[in-house]
Short mmCIF file of C-alpha atoms and ligand atoms in Angstrom, two decimals:
data_model
loop_
_atom_site.label_atom_id
_atom_site.label_comp_id
_atom_site.label_asym_id
_atom_site.label_seq_id
_atom_site.Cartn_x
_atom_site.Cartn_y
_atom_site.Cartn_z
CA MET A 1 0.41 -0.05 0.02
CA SER A 2 1.58 3.38 -1.31
CA SER A 3 1.61 6.09 1.45
CA PHE A 4 -0.74 7.71 -0.71
CA ASP A 5 -3.86 4.90 -0.42
CA PRO A 6 -6.27 7.14 2.19
CA THR A 7 -7.10 5.60 5.37
CA LYS A 8 -10.23 6.73 8.03
CA GLN A 9 -7.38 8.72 9.71
CA ASP A 10 -7.28 10.55 6.75
CA ARG A 11 -10.60 12.37 7.64
CA PHE A 12 -11.87 12.00 3.87
CA THR A 13 -15.98 12.45 3.19
CA PHE A 14 -18.19 12.13 0.07
CA GLY A 15 -21.75 13.24 -0.13
CA LEU A 16 -24.07 10.54 -0.70
CA TRP A 17 -25.33 12.90 -4.15
CA THR A 18 -21.57 13.11 -4.88
CA VAL A 19 -20.84 9.82 -6.27
CA GLY A 20 -24.20 8.63 -6.35
CA ASN A 21 -24.51 11.45 -9.03
CA PRO A 22 -25.97 9.18 -12.45
CA GLY A 23 -24.59 12.30 -14.36
CA ARG A 24 -27.82 13.85 -15.68
CA ASP A 25 -27.32 17.71 -16.90
CA PRO A 26 -29.42 19.92 -18.51
CA PHE A 27 -28.99 18.67 -21.98
CA GLY A 28 -29.38 14.77 -21.13
CA PRO A 29 -30.66 12.02 -19.00
CA SER A 30 -28.67 10.05 -16.61
CA VAL A 31 -26.12 7.66 -18.01
CA ARG A 32 -25.50 6.04 -14.76
CA ALA A 33 -27.94 3.84 -12.63
CA THR A 34 -28.89 5.46 -9.27
CA LEU A 35 -26.77 3.28 -6.16
CA ASP A 36 -28.34 2.27 -3.16
CA PRO A 37 -26.94 4.69 -0.28
CA ASN A 38 -25.81 1.70 1.75
CA HIS A 39 -23.59 0.44 -1.29
CA ILE A 40 -22.39 3.46 -1.78
CA VAL A 41 -20.96 3.18 1.63
CA ARG A 42 -19.94 -0.35 1.45
CA LYS A 43 -17.73 0.97 -1.72
CA LEU A 44 -16.47 3.95 -0.02
CA ALA A 45 -15.17 2.34 3.31
CA GLU A 46 -13.31 -0.02 0.69
CA CYS A 47 -11.84 3.46 -0.97
CA GLY A 48 -10.54 4.31 2.13
CA ALA A 49 -13.10 7.08 3.16
CA ALA A 50 -14.00 7.98 7.11
CA GLY A 51 -17.17 9.09 6.41
CA VAL A 52 -20.55 10.19 4.22
CA ASN A 53 -22.50 12.94 4.23
CA LEU A 54 -26.58 13.59 3.02
CA HIS A 55 -29.38 15.73 2.63
CA ASP A 56 -32.52 14.44 3.82
CA ASN A 57 -33.68 13.25 0.52
CA ASP A 58 -30.38 11.38 -0.35
CA LEU A 59 -31.48 8.77 1.90
CA ILE A 60 -35.12 9.41 2.71
CA PRO A 61 -37.96 9.66 -0.36
CA PHE A 62 -39.69 13.04 -0.26
CA GLY A 63 -42.75 11.94 1.62
CA ALA A 64 -42.14 8.77 2.77
CA SER A 65 -43.90 7.94 5.42
CA ALA A 66 -42.77 7.55 9.31
CA ALA A 67 -42.41 3.84 9.26
CA GLU A 68 -40.74 3.91 5.73
CA GLN A 69 -38.11 6.37 7.22
CA ASP A 70 -37.54 4.15 10.18
CA ARG A 71 -36.92 1.14 7.84
CA ILE A 72 -34.72 3.22 5.65
CA VAL A 73 -32.29 4.76 8.75
CA SER A 74 -31.85 1.54 10.43
CA THR A 75 -30.58 -0.18 7.41
CA PHE A 76 -28.41 2.67 6.94
CA LYS A 77 -27.01 2.34 10.76
CA LYS A 78 -26.30 -1.20 10.27
CA THR A 79 -24.64 -0.28 7.03
CA LEU A 80 -22.73 2.15 8.87
CA ALA A 81 -21.66 0.23 11.85
CA ASP A 82 -20.67 -2.74 9.68
CA THR A 83 -17.69 -0.31 7.61
CA GLY A 84 -16.91 1.74 10.85
CA MET A 85 -18.10 4.50 8.59
CA THR A 86 -19.73 7.59 10.16
CA VAL A 87 -21.62 10.77 9.06
CA PRO A 88 -19.97 14.08 10.29
CA MET A 89 -22.33 16.29 8.29
CA ALA A 90 -25.93 16.44 7.30
CA THR A 91 -27.99 18.91 5.08
CA THR A 92 -31.71 19.75 3.86
CA ASN A 93 -32.53 19.61 0.62
CA LEU A 94 -34.43 23.20 -0.22
CA PHE A 95 -34.48 23.23 -3.73
CA SER A 96 -35.13 20.44 -5.63
CA HIS A 97 -39.14 20.44 -4.79
CA PRO A 98 -41.00 22.91 -6.97
CA VAL A 99 -42.01 24.28 -4.06
CA PHE A 100 -38.77 25.94 -3.52
CA LYS A 101 -39.04 27.52 -7.23
CA ASP A 102 -38.35 31.19 -5.26
CA GLY A 103 -36.37 29.67 -2.48
CA ALA A 104 -36.99 28.94 1.23
CA PHE A 105 -36.18 30.45 4.02
CA SER A 106 -36.71 33.90 1.75
CA SER A 107 -39.41 33.10 -0.05
CA ASN A 108 -42.04 35.98 -0.26
CA ASP A 109 -44.66 33.21 0.60
CA PRO A 110 -45.12 32.36 4.32
CA LYS A 111 -46.41 28.41 3.75
CA VAL A 112 -42.74 28.19 2.10
CA ARG A 113 -41.22 29.89 4.82
CA ALA A 114 -43.22 27.37 6.98
CA PHE A 115 -42.17 24.29 5.41
CA ALA A 116 -38.82 24.90 5.08
CA LEU A 117 -38.73 25.55 8.73
CA GLN A 118 -40.40 22.26 9.04
CA LYS A 119 -38.40 19.79 6.42
CA THR A 120 -35.44 21.35 7.93
CA MET A 121 -36.17 20.32 11.92
CA ARG A 122 -36.91 16.93 10.47
CA ALA A 123 -34.11 16.42 8.87
CA ILE A 124 -31.89 17.97 11.90
CA ASP A 125 -33.05 15.45 13.76
CA LEU A 126 -32.15 12.96 11.38
CA GLY A 127 -28.66 13.85 10.97
CA ALA A 128 -29.23 13.82 15.04
CA GLU A 129 -29.84 10.28 15.00
CA LEU A 130 -27.15 9.71 12.59
CA GLY A 131 -24.90 11.02 15.09
CA ALA A 132 -23.66 14.00 12.69
CA ARG A 133 -22.12 17.25 14.73
CA ARG A 134 -22.05 19.41 11.72
CA TYR A 135 -25.35 20.82 9.27
CA VAL A 136 -24.77 22.65 6.52
CA PHE A 137 -26.86 25.25 5.04
CA TRP A 138 -26.56 25.91 1.09
CA GLY A 139 -28.97 28.63 -0.07
CA GLY A 140 -29.84 26.43 -3.68
CA ARG A 141 -32.72 28.45 -4.38
CA GLU A 142 -32.43 31.60 -1.80
CA GLY A 143 -31.99 34.41 -4.67
CA THR A 144 -33.47 35.84 -7.87
CA ASP A 145 -34.13 35.98 -11.44
CA ALA A 146 -36.84 38.60 -11.45
CA ASP A 147 -34.60 40.75 -8.94
CA ALA A 148 -37.66 43.02 -8.58
CA CYS A 149 -39.37 40.69 -6.14
CA ARG A 150 -38.28 41.50 -2.98
CA ASP A 151 -36.07 43.70 -1.24
CA PRO A 152 -32.62 41.85 -0.67
CA ARG A 153 -33.11 43.22 2.46
CA THR A 154 -35.93 41.50 3.28
CA ALA A 155 -34.34 38.20 2.46
CA LEU A 156 -31.43 38.77 4.53
CA LYS A 157 -33.83 39.17 7.24
CA ARG A 158 -35.76 36.11 6.55
CA THR A 159 -32.85 34.20 6.43
CA ARG A 160 -31.61 35.64 9.59
CA ASP A 161 -34.81 34.78 11.80
CA ALA A 162 -34.72 30.96 10.03
CA MET A 163 -30.48 30.91 11.23
CA ASN A 164 -32.07 32.00 15.01
CA PHE A 165 -34.67 29.90 15.19
CA LEU A 166 -32.94 26.53 13.96
CA CYS A 167 -30.22 27.39 16.29
CA GLU A 168 -32.46 27.65 19.30
CA TYR A 169 -33.68 24.48 17.63
CA VAL A 170 -30.67 22.52 18.20
CA LYS A 171 -29.90 23.69 21.31
CA ASP A 172 -33.35 22.89 23.08
CA ASN A 173 -32.73 19.47 21.96
CA ASP A 174 -29.42 19.48 23.14
CA TYR A 175 -27.92 18.50 19.69
CA GLY A 176 -24.22 19.97 20.66
CA MET A 177 -23.98 20.43 16.23
CA GLN A 178 -22.41 23.25 14.91
CA PHE A 179 -24.00 25.03 11.37
CA ALA A 180 -21.75 25.93 8.48
CA LEU A 181 -23.69 28.32 6.06
CA GLU A 182 -22.17 27.74 2.25
CA ALA A 183 -21.81 30.33 -0.09
CA LYS A 184 -22.60 30.25 -3.71
CA PRO A 185 -22.43 33.26 -6.15
CA ASN A 186 -25.00 31.88 -9.08
CA GLU A 187 -26.53 28.82 -10.34
CA PRO A 188 -29.41 27.60 -10.17
CA ARG A 189 -30.71 31.22 -9.67
CA SER A 190 -29.55 34.32 -11.63
CA GLU A 191 -28.29 35.91 -8.39
CA ILE A 192 -28.11 33.89 -4.93
CA TYR A 193 -28.16 36.16 -1.79
CA LEU A 194 -24.91 35.76 0.37
CA PRO A 195 -22.84 34.88 -2.30
CA THR A 196 -19.34 34.69 -1.16
CA THR A 197 -17.66 33.30 1.88
CA GLY A 198 -16.80 37.31 3.26
CA HIS A 199 -20.59 37.91 2.80
CA MET A 200 -21.12 34.65 5.09
CA LEU A 201 -18.80 35.50 7.70
CA HIS A 202 -20.43 39.00 8.35
CA PHE A 203 -23.99 37.84 7.92
CA ILE A 204 -22.50 35.32 10.83
CA SER A 205 -21.79 38.27 13.13
CA THR A 206 -25.58 39.22 13.17
CA LEU A 207 -26.46 36.24 14.37
CA GLU A 208 -28.34 35.68 17.79
CA HIS A 209 -26.14 32.26 18.59
CA GLU A 210 -22.92 33.39 16.36
CA GLU A 211 -20.70 31.06 18.61
CA MET A 212 -22.47 27.94 16.81
CA VAL A 213 -22.36 28.88 13.06
CA GLY A 214 -19.48 29.05 10.83
CA VAL A 215 -18.83 28.44 7.00
CA ASN A 216 -18.61 25.76 4.79
CA PRO A 217 -16.81 27.17 1.42
CA GLU A 218 -16.44 25.66 -1.60
CA VAL A 219 -13.47 25.59 -4.07
CA ALA A 220 -16.05 25.76 -7.15
CA HIS A 221 -18.38 28.53 -5.41
CA GLU A 222 -15.24 30.88 -4.63
CA VAL A 223 -14.15 30.75 -8.05
CA MET A 224 -17.02 31.32 -10.28
CA ALA A 225 -17.03 34.61 -8.00
CA GLY A 226 -13.47 34.83 -9.36
CA LEU A 227 -11.70 34.66 -6.25
CA SER A 228 -8.95 33.27 -4.58
CA PHE A 229 -10.69 30.09 -2.80
CA ALA A 230 -7.20 29.73 -0.23
CA HIS A 231 -7.98 33.66 0.70
CA SER A 232 -11.16 32.90 1.59
CA VAL A 233 -10.82 29.58 3.84
CA ALA A 234 -7.62 31.45 5.40
CA GLN A 235 -9.99 34.18 6.34
CA ALA A 236 -12.32 31.62 7.88
CA MET A 237 -10.00 29.63 9.60
CA GLU A 238 -8.24 33.35 11.13
CA CYS A 239 -11.30 33.98 12.79
CA ASP A 240 -11.81 30.35 13.80
CA LYS A 241 -15.29 30.02 11.52
CA LEU A 242 -13.97 27.33 9.02
CA PHE A 243 -16.32 24.70 10.54
CA HIS A 244 -16.37 22.16 7.29
CA ILE A 245 -14.94 22.05 3.57
CA ASP A 246 -16.34 21.44 -0.18
CA LEU A 247 -13.80 19.89 -1.77
CA ASN A 248 -13.65 20.21 -5.60
CA GLY A 249 -12.10 21.25 -9.10
CA GLN A 250 -13.92 23.98 -11.13
CA LYS A 251 -12.34 26.76 -14.42
CA MET A 252 -12.74 30.01 -14.06
CA GLY A 253 -16.03 31.44 -15.74
CA ARG A 254 -18.00 28.51 -16.25
CA TYR A 255 -20.80 26.95 -15.01
CA ASP A 256 -20.62 24.59 -11.65
CA GLN A 257 -18.19 21.72 -12.75
CA ASP A 258 -17.73 19.81 -9.40
CA LEU A 259 -14.78 18.23 -11.03
CA ARG A 260 -12.51 16.02 -9.14
CA PHE A 261 -10.36 17.56 -6.43
CA GLY A 262 -7.03 19.18 -8.07
CA SER A 263 -7.95 18.19 -11.52
CA GLU A 264 -7.80 22.18 -12.25
CA ASP A 265 -5.81 24.83 -11.10
CA LEU A 266 -3.06 22.32 -9.44
CA LYS A 267 -1.58 25.51 -7.65
CA GLY A 268 -4.47 26.51 -6.28
CA ALA A 269 -5.34 23.56 -4.77
CA PHE A 270 -1.52 23.58 -3.42
CA PHE A 271 -1.40 26.56 -1.49
CA LEU A 272 -5.49 25.32 -0.27
CA VAL A 273 -3.84 22.01 1.17
CA ARG A 274 -0.45 23.67 2.37
CA LEU A 275 -2.86 26.16 4.02
CA LEU A 276 -5.19 23.45 5.90
CA GLU A 277 -2.20 21.18 6.46
CA GLY A 278 -0.52 24.14 8.53
CA THR A 279 2.61 22.77 6.99
CA LEU A 280 3.48 26.65 6.88
CA GLY A 281 3.11 26.86 10.35
CA GLY A 282 -0.29 28.59 12.46
CA LYS A 283 -3.26 26.28 13.24
CA ARG A 284 -4.35 23.11 11.16
CA TYR A 285 -7.87 22.68 10.22
CA ASP A 286 -8.82 19.39 11.88
CA GLY A 287 -12.65 19.02 10.36
CA PRO A 288 -13.63 16.55 8.05
CA LEU A 289 -12.59 17.08 3.90
CA HIS A 290 -15.31 16.46 2.32
CA PHE A 291 -15.23 16.01 -1.51
CA ASP A 292 -18.18 17.89 -3.02
CA ALA A 293 -17.73 16.67 -6.90
CA HIS A 294 -18.73 14.23 -8.75
CA ALA A 295 -17.62 11.80 -11.55
CA TYR A 296 -17.55 13.08 -15.42
CA ARG A 297 -20.84 12.31 -17.33
CA THR A 298 -18.62 9.46 -19.73
CA GLU A 299 -17.66 7.28 -16.66
CA ASP A 300 -19.23 4.17 -15.51
CA GLU A 301 -19.83 3.03 -11.62
CA GLU A 302 -16.18 1.82 -11.70
CA GLY A 303 -14.99 5.53 -12.99
CA VAL A 304 -17.07 6.58 -10.09
CA TRP A 305 -14.45 4.95 -7.83
CA GLU A 306 -12.06 5.83 -9.49
CA PHE A 307 -13.16 9.64 -9.46
CA ALA A 308 -13.46 9.11 -5.40
CA LYS A 309 -9.74 7.48 -5.36
CA GLY A 310 -8.30 10.40 -7.40
CA CYS A 311 -9.70 13.04 -4.89
CA MET A 312 -8.08 11.43 -2.12
CA ARG A 313 -4.76 10.49 -3.37
CA THR A 314 -4.53 13.95 -4.99
CA TYR A 315 -5.22 15.62 -1.73
CA LYS A 316 -2.75 13.44 0.00
CA ILE A 317 0.25 14.17 -2.28
CA LEU A 318 -0.29 17.56 -2.38
CA HIS A 319 0.16 17.47 1.68
CA GLN A 320 3.34 16.03 0.50
CA LYS A 321 4.94 18.00 -1.65
CA ALA A 322 3.65 21.00 0.84
CA LEU A 323 5.57 19.49 3.90
CA ALA A 324 8.35 18.90 1.23
CA PHE A 325 8.14 22.75 -0.04
CA ASP A 326 7.96 24.25 3.47
CA ALA A 327 11.14 22.22 4.06
CA ASP A 328 13.35 23.53 1.33
CA SER A 329 15.68 25.87 2.88
CA GLU A 330 15.29 27.92 -0.46
CA VAL A 331 11.86 28.48 -0.55
CA GLN A 332 12.44 29.54 3.74
CA ALA A 333 14.99 31.82 3.06
CA ILE A 334 12.83 33.72 0.55
CA ILE A 335 9.94 34.13 2.76
CA ALA A 336 11.63 34.86 6.02
CA GLU A 337 10.56 37.03 8.34
CA GLN A 338 12.20 40.45 7.91
CA LYS A 339 13.47 41.79 11.28
CA ASP A 340 14.13 45.32 12.55
CA ALA A 341 14.84 45.91 15.76
CA ALA A 342 13.81 49.56 15.50
CA ILE A 343 10.54 49.29 13.94
CA ASP A 344 9.15 46.41 15.44
CA PRO A 345 8.41 47.44 18.37
CA LEU A 346 6.40 49.87 17.08
CA LEU A 347 3.86 47.84 14.70
CA GLY A 348 1.69 45.58 16.06
CA GLY A 349 1.79 46.70 19.83
CA GLY A 350 -1.06 48.84 19.29
CA TYR A 351 -1.72 52.71 18.98
CA SER A 352 0.01 55.58 21.67
CA ALA A 353 0.52 59.29 21.24
CA ALA A 354 4.55 58.48 21.72
CA THR A 355 4.10 55.43 19.30
CA ALA A 356 2.48 57.96 16.32
CA ALA A 357 5.05 60.61 17.02
CA SER A 358 7.86 57.74 16.60
CA LEU A 359 6.55 56.52 13.40
CA LYS A 360 5.64 60.09 12.07
CA GLY A 361 9.47 61.21 12.79
CA MET A 362 11.00 57.84 11.50
CA GLU A 363 13.47 58.65 8.62
CA ILE A 364 12.89 55.89 6.10
CA ASP A 365 15.10 55.63 3.01
CA VAL A 366 12.21 54.73 0.47
CA ASP A 367 14.24 54.50 -2.47
CA ALA A 368 16.42 51.74 -0.97
CA VAL A 369 13.45 49.88 0.00
CA ALA A 370 11.74 50.16 -3.26
CA GLN A 371 14.65 49.37 -5.58
CA ARG A 372 15.15 45.93 -3.14
CA GLY A 373 14.23 42.62 -5.84
CA LEU A 374 11.74 40.37 -3.85
CA GLN A 375 13.09 37.03 -5.72
CA TYR A 376 9.18 36.14 -6.13
CA GLU A 377 10.31 34.95 -9.58
CA ARG A 378 12.47 32.65 -8.23
CA LEU A 379 9.77 31.30 -5.63
CA ASP A 380 7.43 30.64 -7.88
CA GLN A 381 9.39 29.18 -10.13
CA LEU A 382 10.24 26.64 -7.05
CA THR A 383 6.66 26.10 -6.24
CA VAL A 384 6.08 25.03 -10.23
CA GLU A 385 9.65 22.69 -9.80
CA HIS A 386 8.37 21.17 -6.08
CA LEU A 387 4.62 20.47 -8.14
CA LEU A 388 6.23 19.17 -11.22
CA GLY A 389 8.04 16.47 -8.87
CA VAL A 390 11.87 17.67 -9.97
CA ARG A 391 12.38 19.15 -6.49
CA GLY A 392 11.75 18.14 -3.44
C1 GCO B 401 -23.99 22.72 -5.20
C2 GCO B 401 -23.98 22.85 -3.74
C3 GCO B 401 -24.49 21.68 -3.14
C4 GCO B 401 -24.06 21.81 -1.70
C5 GCO B 401 -24.93 20.88 -0.69
C6 GCO B 401 -24.95 20.36 0.57
O1 GCO B 401 -23.59 23.77 -6.02
O2 GCO B 401 -24.94 22.18 -5.69
O3 GCO B 401 -22.67 22.70 -3.56
O4 GCO B 401 -23.55 20.37 -3.42
O5 GCO B 401 -22.83 22.06 -0.92
O6 GCO B 401 -26.67 20.88 -1.59
O7 GCO B 401 -25.26 21.69 0.96
MN1 MN B 402 -21.47 23.66 -5.30
MN1 MN B 403 -21.00 22.18 -2.08
#
């Protein structure tokens, strides 16, 4: 077994809807059979994943009776126990049924908002029963096509009301769950509210129980918005709000592609793994590493498991590359923190009138500073050489 073969210690997870994706797209129907959730769990366990995540309706068909739900859940729990797999995260499907065609928590129709809360509370109960400690909210259709339909501030207020209510629901039931909010700029709506991780981070600071709520950033979604995914994740990590993460691959300027992790923008994936694993220093992310991606439509079931193994192997290979990169003395020399005994005490120590006066009076040879080359060409070439496997 090579060191890149995943094990449960690696904390890799997949959604039932990811490896279970039958390849349907707006231009054509399914190309693969629908897989039974129990089969998915067994196959993922064989591939080395640690867990599986689900929307309520990935496991329980919409409208199933209580007896049917009990039967499905008890079989599923047995499969989890047999395979040692866990369900670290659960979520609600608030986007497939036509009732959600104009959103769920932000809908103009109070009946839709009430149904969204009812469905989410039931899905939270299901998640708790399966042991999920994190609950994801992705605003699927919480947005607009005809933007005149509502004041966007009203949509934010309704979403806040729903989050505040559901936090209380989790507390009231002692579920000990954390919420992770997932931003996406568009698709399936023309505009989706709270379009980026940065928007979400601010929104969270307006909630009654902000300590329970963090973010679930997704590679594809930040790239669709033209942003650096690693920078968004870094901001979330820096304020201890990275509660979950959706890993995949995405080309800039396209529809949401959900490609195999690392299959696009290898350098971006490398900097992300370097950040999550803390090889540069600082705190590591120690939550589940979830792949929200699916196999190409060209694949049969065997191709799906190749896809799953590929996501996990690439993550592990990039982790090893990041360790080698940050141990490279030439890299270390270029990025070493510059020290200046006269200036350092004045920076980062906060404001005082004396510090302000010292800084204002300081003589700085700006031309000499400006003329210094920073060796970032060399640094980036070193990054490329590590990635291409000729160094490290
Ligand atoms: C998407 C989203 C979803 C969510 C999932 C979990 O673009 O469709 O990424 O896959 O992550 O619904 O909430
Ligand atoms: Mn997505
Ligand atoms: Mn996602």
